PDB file of C-alpha atoms in Angstrom:
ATOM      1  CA  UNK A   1      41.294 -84.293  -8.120  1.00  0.00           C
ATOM      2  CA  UNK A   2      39.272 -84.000 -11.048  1.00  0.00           C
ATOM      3  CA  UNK A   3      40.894 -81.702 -13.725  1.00  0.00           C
ATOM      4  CA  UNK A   4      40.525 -80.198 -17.133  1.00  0.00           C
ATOM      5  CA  UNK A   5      42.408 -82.093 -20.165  1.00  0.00           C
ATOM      6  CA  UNK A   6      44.065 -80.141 -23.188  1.00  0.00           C
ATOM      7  CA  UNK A   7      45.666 -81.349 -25.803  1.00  0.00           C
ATOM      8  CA  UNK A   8      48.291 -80.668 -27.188  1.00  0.00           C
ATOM      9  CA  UNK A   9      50.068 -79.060 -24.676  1.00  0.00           C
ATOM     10  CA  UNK A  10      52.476 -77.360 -27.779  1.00  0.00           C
ATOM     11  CA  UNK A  11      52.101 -76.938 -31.236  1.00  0.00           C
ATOM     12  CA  UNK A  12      53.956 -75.158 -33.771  1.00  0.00           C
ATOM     13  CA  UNK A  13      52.530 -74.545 -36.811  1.00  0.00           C
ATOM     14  CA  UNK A  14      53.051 -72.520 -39.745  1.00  0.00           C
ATOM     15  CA  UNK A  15      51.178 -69.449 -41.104  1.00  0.00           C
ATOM     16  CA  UNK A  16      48.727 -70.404 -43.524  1.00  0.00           C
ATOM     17  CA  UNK A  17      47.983 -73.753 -41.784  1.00  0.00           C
ATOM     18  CA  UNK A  18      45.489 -75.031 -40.019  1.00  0.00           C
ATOM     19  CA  UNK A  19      45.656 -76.155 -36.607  1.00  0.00           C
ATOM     20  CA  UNK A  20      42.946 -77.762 -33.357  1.00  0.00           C
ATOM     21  CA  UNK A  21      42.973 -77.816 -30.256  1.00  0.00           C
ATOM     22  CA  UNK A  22      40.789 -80.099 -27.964  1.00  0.00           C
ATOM     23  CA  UNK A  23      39.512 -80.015 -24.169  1.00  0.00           C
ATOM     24  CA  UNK A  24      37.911 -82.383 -22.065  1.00  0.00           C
ATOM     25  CA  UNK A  25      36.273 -80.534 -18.962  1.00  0.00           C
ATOM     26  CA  UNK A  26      36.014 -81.828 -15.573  1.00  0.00           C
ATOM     27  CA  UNK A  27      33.136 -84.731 -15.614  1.00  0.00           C
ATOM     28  CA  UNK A  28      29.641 -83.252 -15.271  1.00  0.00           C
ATOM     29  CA  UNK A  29      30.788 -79.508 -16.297  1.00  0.00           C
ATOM     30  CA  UNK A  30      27.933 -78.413 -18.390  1.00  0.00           C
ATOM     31  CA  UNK A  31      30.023 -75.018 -19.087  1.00  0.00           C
ATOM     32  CA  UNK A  32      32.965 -74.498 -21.379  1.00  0.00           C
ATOM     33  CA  UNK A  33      35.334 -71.624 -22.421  1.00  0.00           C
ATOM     34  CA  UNK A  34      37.698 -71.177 -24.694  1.00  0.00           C
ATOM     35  CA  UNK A  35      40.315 -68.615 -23.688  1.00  0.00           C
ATOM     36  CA  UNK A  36      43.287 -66.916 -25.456  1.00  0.00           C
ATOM     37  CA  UNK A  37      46.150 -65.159 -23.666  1.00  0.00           C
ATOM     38  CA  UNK A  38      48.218 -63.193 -25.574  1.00  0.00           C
ATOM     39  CA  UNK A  39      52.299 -63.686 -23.746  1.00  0.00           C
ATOM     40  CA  UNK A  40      52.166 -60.456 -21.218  1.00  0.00           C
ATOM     41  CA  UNK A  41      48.404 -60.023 -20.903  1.00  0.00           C
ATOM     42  CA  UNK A  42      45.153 -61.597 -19.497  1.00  0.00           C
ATOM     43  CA  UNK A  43      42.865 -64.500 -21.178  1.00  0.00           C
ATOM     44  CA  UNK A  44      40.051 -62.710 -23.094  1.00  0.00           C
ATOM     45  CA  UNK A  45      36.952 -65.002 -23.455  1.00  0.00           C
ATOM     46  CA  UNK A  46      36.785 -66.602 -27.137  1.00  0.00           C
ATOM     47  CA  UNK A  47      33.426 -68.535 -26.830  1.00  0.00           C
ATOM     48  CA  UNK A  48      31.426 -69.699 -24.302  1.00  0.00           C
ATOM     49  CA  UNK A  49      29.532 -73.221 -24.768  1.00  0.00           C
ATOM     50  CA  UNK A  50      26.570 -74.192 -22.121  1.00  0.00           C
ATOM     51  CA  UNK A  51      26.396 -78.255 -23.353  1.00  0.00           C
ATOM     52  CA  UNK A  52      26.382 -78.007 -27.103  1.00  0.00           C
ATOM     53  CA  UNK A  53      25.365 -74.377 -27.633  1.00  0.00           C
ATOM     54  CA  UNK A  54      26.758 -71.223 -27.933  1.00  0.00           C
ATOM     55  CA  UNK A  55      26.483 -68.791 -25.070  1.00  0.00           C
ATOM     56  CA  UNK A  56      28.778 -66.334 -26.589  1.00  0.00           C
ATOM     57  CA  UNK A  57      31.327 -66.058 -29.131  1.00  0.00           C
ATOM     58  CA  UNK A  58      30.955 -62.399 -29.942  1.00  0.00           C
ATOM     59  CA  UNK A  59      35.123 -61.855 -29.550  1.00  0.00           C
ATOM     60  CA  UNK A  60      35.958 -65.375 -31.598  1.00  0.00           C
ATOM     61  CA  UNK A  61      37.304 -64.542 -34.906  1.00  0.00           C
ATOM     62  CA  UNK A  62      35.209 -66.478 -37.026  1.00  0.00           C
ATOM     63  CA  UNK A  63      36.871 -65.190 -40.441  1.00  0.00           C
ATOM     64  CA  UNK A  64      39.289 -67.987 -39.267  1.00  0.00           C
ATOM     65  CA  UNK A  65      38.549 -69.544 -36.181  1.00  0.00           C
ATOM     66  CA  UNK A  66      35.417 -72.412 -35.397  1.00  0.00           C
ATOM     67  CA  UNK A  67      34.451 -74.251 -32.009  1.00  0.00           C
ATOM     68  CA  UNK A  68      31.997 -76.790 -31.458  1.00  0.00           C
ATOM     69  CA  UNK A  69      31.204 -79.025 -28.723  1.00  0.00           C
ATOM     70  CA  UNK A  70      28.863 -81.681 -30.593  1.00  0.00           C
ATOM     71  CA  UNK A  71      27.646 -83.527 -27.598  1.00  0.00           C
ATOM     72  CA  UNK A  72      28.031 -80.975 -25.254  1.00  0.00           C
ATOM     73  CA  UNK A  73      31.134 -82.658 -23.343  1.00  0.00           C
ATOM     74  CA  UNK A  74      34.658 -82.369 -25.320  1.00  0.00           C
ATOM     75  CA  UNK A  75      35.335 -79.726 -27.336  1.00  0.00           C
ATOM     76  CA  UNK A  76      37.707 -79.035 -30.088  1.00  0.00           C
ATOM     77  CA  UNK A  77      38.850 -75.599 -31.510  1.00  0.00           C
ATOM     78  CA  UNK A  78      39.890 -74.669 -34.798  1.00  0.00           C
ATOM     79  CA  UNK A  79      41.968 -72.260 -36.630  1.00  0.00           C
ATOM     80  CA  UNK A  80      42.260 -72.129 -40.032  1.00  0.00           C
ATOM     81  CA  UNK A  81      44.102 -70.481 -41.667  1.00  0.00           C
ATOM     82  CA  UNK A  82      46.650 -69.546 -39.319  1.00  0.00           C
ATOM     83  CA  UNK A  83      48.197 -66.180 -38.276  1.00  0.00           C
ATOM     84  CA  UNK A  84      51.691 -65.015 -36.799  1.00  0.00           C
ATOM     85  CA  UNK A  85      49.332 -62.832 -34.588  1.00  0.00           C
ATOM     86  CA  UNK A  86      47.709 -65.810 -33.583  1.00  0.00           C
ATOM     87  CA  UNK A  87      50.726 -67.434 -31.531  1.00  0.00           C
ATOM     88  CA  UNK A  88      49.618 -67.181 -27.979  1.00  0.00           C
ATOM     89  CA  UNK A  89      48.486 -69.567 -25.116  1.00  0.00           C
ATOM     90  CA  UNK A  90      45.357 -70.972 -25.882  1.00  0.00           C
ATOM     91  CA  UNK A  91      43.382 -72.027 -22.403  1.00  0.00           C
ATOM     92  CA  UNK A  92      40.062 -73.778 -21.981  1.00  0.00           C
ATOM     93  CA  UNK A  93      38.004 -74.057 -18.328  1.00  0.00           C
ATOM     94  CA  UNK A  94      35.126 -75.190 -17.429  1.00  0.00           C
ATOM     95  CA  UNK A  95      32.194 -74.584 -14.533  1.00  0.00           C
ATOM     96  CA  UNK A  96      29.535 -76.579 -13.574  1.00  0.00           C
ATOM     97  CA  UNK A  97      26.703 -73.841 -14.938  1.00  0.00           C
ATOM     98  CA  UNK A  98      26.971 -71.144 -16.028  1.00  0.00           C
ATOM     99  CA  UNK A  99      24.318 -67.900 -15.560  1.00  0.00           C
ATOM    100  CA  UNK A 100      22.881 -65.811 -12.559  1.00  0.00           C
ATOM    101  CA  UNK A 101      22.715 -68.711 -10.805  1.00  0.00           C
ATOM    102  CA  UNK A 102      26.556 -69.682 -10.304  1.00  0.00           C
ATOM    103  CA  UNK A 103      28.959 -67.097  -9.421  1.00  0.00           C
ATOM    104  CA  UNK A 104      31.798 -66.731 -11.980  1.00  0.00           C
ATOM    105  CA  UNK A 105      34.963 -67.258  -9.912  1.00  0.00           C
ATOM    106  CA  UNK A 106      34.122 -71.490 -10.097  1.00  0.00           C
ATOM    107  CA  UNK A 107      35.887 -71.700 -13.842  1.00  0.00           C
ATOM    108  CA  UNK A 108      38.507 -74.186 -13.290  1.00  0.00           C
ATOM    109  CA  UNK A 109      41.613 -74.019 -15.914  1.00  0.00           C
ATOM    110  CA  UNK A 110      42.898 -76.215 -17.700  1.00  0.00           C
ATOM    111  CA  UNK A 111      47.320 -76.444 -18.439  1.00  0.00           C
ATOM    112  CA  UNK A 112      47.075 -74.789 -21.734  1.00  0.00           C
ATOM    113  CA  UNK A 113      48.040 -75.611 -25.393  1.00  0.00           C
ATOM    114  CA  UNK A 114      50.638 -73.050 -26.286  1.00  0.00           C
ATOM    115  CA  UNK A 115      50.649 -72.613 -30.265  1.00  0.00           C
ATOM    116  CA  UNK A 116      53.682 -70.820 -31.714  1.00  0.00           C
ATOM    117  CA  UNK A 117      53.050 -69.957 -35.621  1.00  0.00           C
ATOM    118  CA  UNK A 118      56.333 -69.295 -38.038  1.00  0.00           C
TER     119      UNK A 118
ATOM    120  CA  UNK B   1      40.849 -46.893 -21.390  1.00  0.00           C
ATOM    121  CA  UNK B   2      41.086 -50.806 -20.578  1.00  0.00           C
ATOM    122  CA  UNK B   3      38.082 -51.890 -18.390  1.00  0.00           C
ATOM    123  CA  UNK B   4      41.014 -53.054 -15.894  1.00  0.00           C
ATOM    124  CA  UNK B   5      44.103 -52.108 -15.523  1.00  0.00           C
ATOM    125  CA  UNK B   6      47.089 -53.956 -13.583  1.00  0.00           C
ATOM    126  CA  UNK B   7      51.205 -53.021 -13.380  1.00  0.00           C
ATOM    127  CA  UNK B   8      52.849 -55.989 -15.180  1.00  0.00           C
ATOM    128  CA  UNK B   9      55.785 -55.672 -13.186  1.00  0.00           C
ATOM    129  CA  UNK B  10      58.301 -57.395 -12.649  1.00  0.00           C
ATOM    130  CA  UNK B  11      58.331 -57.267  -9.014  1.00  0.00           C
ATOM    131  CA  UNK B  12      61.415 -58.914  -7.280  1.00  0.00           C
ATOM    132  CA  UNK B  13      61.419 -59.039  -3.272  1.00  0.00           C
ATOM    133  CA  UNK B  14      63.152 -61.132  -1.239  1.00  0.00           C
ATOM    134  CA  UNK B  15      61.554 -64.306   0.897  1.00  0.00           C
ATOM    135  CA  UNK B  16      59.712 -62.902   3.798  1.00  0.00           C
ATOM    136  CA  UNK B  17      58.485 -59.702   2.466  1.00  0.00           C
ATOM    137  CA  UNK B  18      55.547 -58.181   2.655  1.00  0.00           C
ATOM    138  CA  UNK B  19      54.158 -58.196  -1.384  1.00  0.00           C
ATOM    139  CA  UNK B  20      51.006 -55.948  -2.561  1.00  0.00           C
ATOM    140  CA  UNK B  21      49.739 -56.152  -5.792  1.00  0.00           C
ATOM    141  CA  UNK B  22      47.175 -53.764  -7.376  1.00  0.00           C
ATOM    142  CA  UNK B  23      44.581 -53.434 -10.034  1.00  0.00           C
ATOM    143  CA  UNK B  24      42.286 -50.465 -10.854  1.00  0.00           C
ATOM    144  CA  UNK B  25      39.010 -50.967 -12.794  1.00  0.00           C
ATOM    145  CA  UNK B  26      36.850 -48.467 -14.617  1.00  0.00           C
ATOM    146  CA  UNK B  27      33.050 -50.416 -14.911  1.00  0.00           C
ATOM    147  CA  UNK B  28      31.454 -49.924 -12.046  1.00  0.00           C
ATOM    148  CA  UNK B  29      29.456 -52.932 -12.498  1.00  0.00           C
ATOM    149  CA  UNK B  30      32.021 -55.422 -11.628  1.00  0.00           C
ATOM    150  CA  UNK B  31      30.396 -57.496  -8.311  1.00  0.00           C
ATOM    151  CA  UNK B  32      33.152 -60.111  -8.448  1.00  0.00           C
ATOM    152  CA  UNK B  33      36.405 -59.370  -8.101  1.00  0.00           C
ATOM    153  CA  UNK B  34      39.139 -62.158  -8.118  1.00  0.00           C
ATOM    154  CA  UNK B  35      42.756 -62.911  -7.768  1.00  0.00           C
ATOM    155  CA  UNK B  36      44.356 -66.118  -9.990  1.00  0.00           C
ATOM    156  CA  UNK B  37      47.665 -67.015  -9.589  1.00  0.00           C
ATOM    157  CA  UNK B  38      49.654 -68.381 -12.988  1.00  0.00           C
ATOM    158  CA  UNK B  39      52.767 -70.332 -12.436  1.00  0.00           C
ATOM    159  CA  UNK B  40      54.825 -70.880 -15.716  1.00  0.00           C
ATOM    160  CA  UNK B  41      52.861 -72.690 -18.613  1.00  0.00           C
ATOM    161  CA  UNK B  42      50.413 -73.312 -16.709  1.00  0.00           C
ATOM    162  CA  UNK B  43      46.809 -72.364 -16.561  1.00  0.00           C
ATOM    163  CA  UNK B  44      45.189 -69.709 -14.316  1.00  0.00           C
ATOM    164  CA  UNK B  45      44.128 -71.231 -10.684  1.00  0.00           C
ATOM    165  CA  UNK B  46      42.005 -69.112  -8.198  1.00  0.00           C
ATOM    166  CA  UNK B  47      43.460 -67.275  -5.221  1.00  0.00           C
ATOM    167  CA  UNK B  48      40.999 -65.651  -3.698  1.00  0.00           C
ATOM    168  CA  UNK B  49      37.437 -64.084  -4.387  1.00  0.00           C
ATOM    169  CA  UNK B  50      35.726 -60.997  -3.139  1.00  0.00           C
ATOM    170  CA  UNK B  51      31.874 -60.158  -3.406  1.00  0.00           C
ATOM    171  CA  UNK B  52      31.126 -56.548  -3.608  1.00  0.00           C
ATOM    172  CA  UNK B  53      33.696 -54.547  -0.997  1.00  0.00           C
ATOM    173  CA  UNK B  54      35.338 -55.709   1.587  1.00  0.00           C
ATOM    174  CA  UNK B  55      38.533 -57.709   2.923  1.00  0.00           C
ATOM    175  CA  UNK B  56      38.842 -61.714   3.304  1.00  0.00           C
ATOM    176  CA  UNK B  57      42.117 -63.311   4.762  1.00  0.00           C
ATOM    177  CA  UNK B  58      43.263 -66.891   3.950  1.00  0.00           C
ATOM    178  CA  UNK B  59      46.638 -67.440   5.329  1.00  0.00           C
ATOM    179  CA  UNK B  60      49.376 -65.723   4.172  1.00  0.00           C
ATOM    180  CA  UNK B  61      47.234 -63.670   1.080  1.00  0.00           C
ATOM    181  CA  UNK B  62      44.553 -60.707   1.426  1.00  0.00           C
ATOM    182  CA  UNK B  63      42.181 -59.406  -0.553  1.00  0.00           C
ATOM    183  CA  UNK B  64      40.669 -56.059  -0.166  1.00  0.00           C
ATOM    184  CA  UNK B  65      37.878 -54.328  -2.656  1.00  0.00           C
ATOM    185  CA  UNK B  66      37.101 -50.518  -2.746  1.00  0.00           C
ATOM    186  CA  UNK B  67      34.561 -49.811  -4.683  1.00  0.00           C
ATOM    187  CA  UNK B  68      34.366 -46.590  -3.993  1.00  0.00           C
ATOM    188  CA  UNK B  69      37.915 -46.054  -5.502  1.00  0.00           C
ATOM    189  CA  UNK B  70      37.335 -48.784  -8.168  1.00  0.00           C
ATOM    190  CA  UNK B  71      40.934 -50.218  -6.273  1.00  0.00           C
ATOM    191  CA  UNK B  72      41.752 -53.912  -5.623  1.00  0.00           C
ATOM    192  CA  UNK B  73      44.683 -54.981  -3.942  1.00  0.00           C
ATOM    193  CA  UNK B  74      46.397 -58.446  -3.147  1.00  0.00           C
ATOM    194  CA  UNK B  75      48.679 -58.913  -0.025  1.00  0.00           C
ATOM    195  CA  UNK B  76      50.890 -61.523   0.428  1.00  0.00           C
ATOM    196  CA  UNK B  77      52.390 -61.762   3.562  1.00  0.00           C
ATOM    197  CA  UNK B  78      55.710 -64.024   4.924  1.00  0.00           C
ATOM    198  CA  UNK B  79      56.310 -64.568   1.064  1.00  0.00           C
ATOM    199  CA  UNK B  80      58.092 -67.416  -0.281  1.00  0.00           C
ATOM    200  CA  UNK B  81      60.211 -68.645  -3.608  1.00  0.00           C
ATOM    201  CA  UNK B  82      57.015 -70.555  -3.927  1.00  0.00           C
ATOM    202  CA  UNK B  83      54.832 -67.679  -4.539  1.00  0.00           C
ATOM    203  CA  UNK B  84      56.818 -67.018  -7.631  1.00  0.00           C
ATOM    204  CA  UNK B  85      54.017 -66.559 -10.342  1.00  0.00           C
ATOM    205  CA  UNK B  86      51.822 -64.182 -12.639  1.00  0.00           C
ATOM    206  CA  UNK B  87      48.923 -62.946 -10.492  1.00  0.00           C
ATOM    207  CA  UNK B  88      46.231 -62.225 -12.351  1.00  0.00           C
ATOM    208  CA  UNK B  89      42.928 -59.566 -11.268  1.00  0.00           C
ATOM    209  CA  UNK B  90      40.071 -60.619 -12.948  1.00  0.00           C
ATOM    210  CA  UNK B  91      36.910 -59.248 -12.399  1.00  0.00           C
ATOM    211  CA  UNK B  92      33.157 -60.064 -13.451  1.00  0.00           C
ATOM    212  CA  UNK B  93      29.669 -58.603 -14.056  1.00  0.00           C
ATOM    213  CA  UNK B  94      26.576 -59.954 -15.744  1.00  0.00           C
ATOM    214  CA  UNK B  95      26.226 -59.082 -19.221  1.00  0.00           C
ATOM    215  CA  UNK B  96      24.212 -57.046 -20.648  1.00  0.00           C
ATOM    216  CA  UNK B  97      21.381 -59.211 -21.069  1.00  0.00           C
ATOM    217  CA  UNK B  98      21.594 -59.647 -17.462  1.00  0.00           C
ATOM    218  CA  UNK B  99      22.020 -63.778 -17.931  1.00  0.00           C
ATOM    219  CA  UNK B 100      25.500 -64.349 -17.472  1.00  0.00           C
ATOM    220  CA  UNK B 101      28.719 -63.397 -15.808  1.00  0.00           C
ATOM    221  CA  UNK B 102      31.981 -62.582 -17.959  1.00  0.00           C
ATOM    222  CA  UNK B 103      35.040 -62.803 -16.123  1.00  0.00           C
ATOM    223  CA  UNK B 104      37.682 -59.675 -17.438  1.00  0.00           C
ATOM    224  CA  UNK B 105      41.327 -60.255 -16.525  1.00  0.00           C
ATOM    225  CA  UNK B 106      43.912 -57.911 -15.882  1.00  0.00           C
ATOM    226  CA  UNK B 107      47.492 -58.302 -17.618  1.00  0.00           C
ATOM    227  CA  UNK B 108      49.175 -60.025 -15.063  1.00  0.00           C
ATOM    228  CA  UNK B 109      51.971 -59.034 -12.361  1.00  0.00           C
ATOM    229  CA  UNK B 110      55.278 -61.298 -12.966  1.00  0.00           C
ATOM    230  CA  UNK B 111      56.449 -62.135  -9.298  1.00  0.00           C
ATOM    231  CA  UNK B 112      59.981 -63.384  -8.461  1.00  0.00           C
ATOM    232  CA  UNK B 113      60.356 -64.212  -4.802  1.00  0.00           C
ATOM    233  CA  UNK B 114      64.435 -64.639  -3.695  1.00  0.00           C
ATOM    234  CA  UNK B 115      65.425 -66.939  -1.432  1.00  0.00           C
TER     235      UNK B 115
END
């Protein structure tokens, strides 16, 4: 069963730092989010990518943090520099469109990367 | 006022109860509404979904939407060790520029299940 890829799965970092995270979304997935989830509450959406563009990335930090999918299939996300408030689970899904035409609940999750910063 | 709201729990029953877990939601534009279950480190992976109101039954779990009361509720029936999770509500409605869905997730309710 096809699934989405993550790496790394845990990374501790320290404040100040910087620090990526990649994703490789299930083959032919032109849609791809970037989630955070904060220990004790629900992903919120970071950005949105449909192939290489932006859809939405109106709650992603950009002071510090960057996301790009270049040729609209892997994506990496970056924070720099890093935050103690940014220590949290850091989740990335993908669908195969995204729109009015494809209902929402086909996002499919990937394991995770779980940043700690000291 | 969060858009959706959901008791974090913990909720501890023993194997073979009866569980129901709850969310209430304040946008009355939510048409999706969806239940995700989270086992430890692990990413989110979809229970159930609901279109608008109404109930739908797979197996053991049940979903019903009221709209009308802005109410969802999960029920897991004959419940196992193996249910042990997070269960997540998430909900969705298009944006405002009416082109895409946005999925909004509820905190979470930490289940323990006892043998």
């Amino acid at each position: 069963e096809a699934e989405v890829a993550q790496s790394p799965r845990y990374k501790i970092t320290e404040k100040s730092q910087a620090v990526a995270f990649w994703c490789d979304p299930i083959s032919g997935h032109a849609t791809l989010y970037w989630y955070r989830q904060i220990l004790g509450q629900g992903p919120e959406l970071l950005v949105q990518f449909q192939d290489e563009s932006v859809v939405d990335d109106s709650q992603l930090p950009k002071d510090r943090f960057s996301a790009e999918r270049l040729k609209g299939v892997d994506s990496t996300l970056k924070i720099q520099p890093a935050e103690l408030g940014d220590s949290a689970m850091y989740l990335c899904a993908s669908s195969l469109l995204s729109g009015t035409g494809r209902p929402p609940y086909e996002q499919y999750f990937g394991p995770g990367t779980r940043l700690t910063v000291t | 006022q969060k858009e959706v709201e959901q008791d974090p729990g913990p909720l501890s029953v023993p194997e073979g109860a009866i569980v129901s877990l709850n969310c209430t939601y304040s946008n009355s534009a939510f048409q999706y509404f969806m239940w995700y279950r989270q086992y430890s480190r692990k990413g989110p992976e979809l229970l159930m979904y609901t279109y608008s109101s109404g109930n739908k039954e797979d197996g053991r779990f049940t979903a019903q939407v009221d709209k009308s009361s802005k109410y969802i509720s999960l029920f897991i029936r004959d419940s196992q060790p193996s249910d042990s999770a997070t269960y997540l509500c998430a909900m969705s409605a298009l944006n405002s520029g009416g082109s895409n869905y946005k999925l909004t997730f509820g905190k979470g309710t930490l289940l323990t299940v006892n043998p």
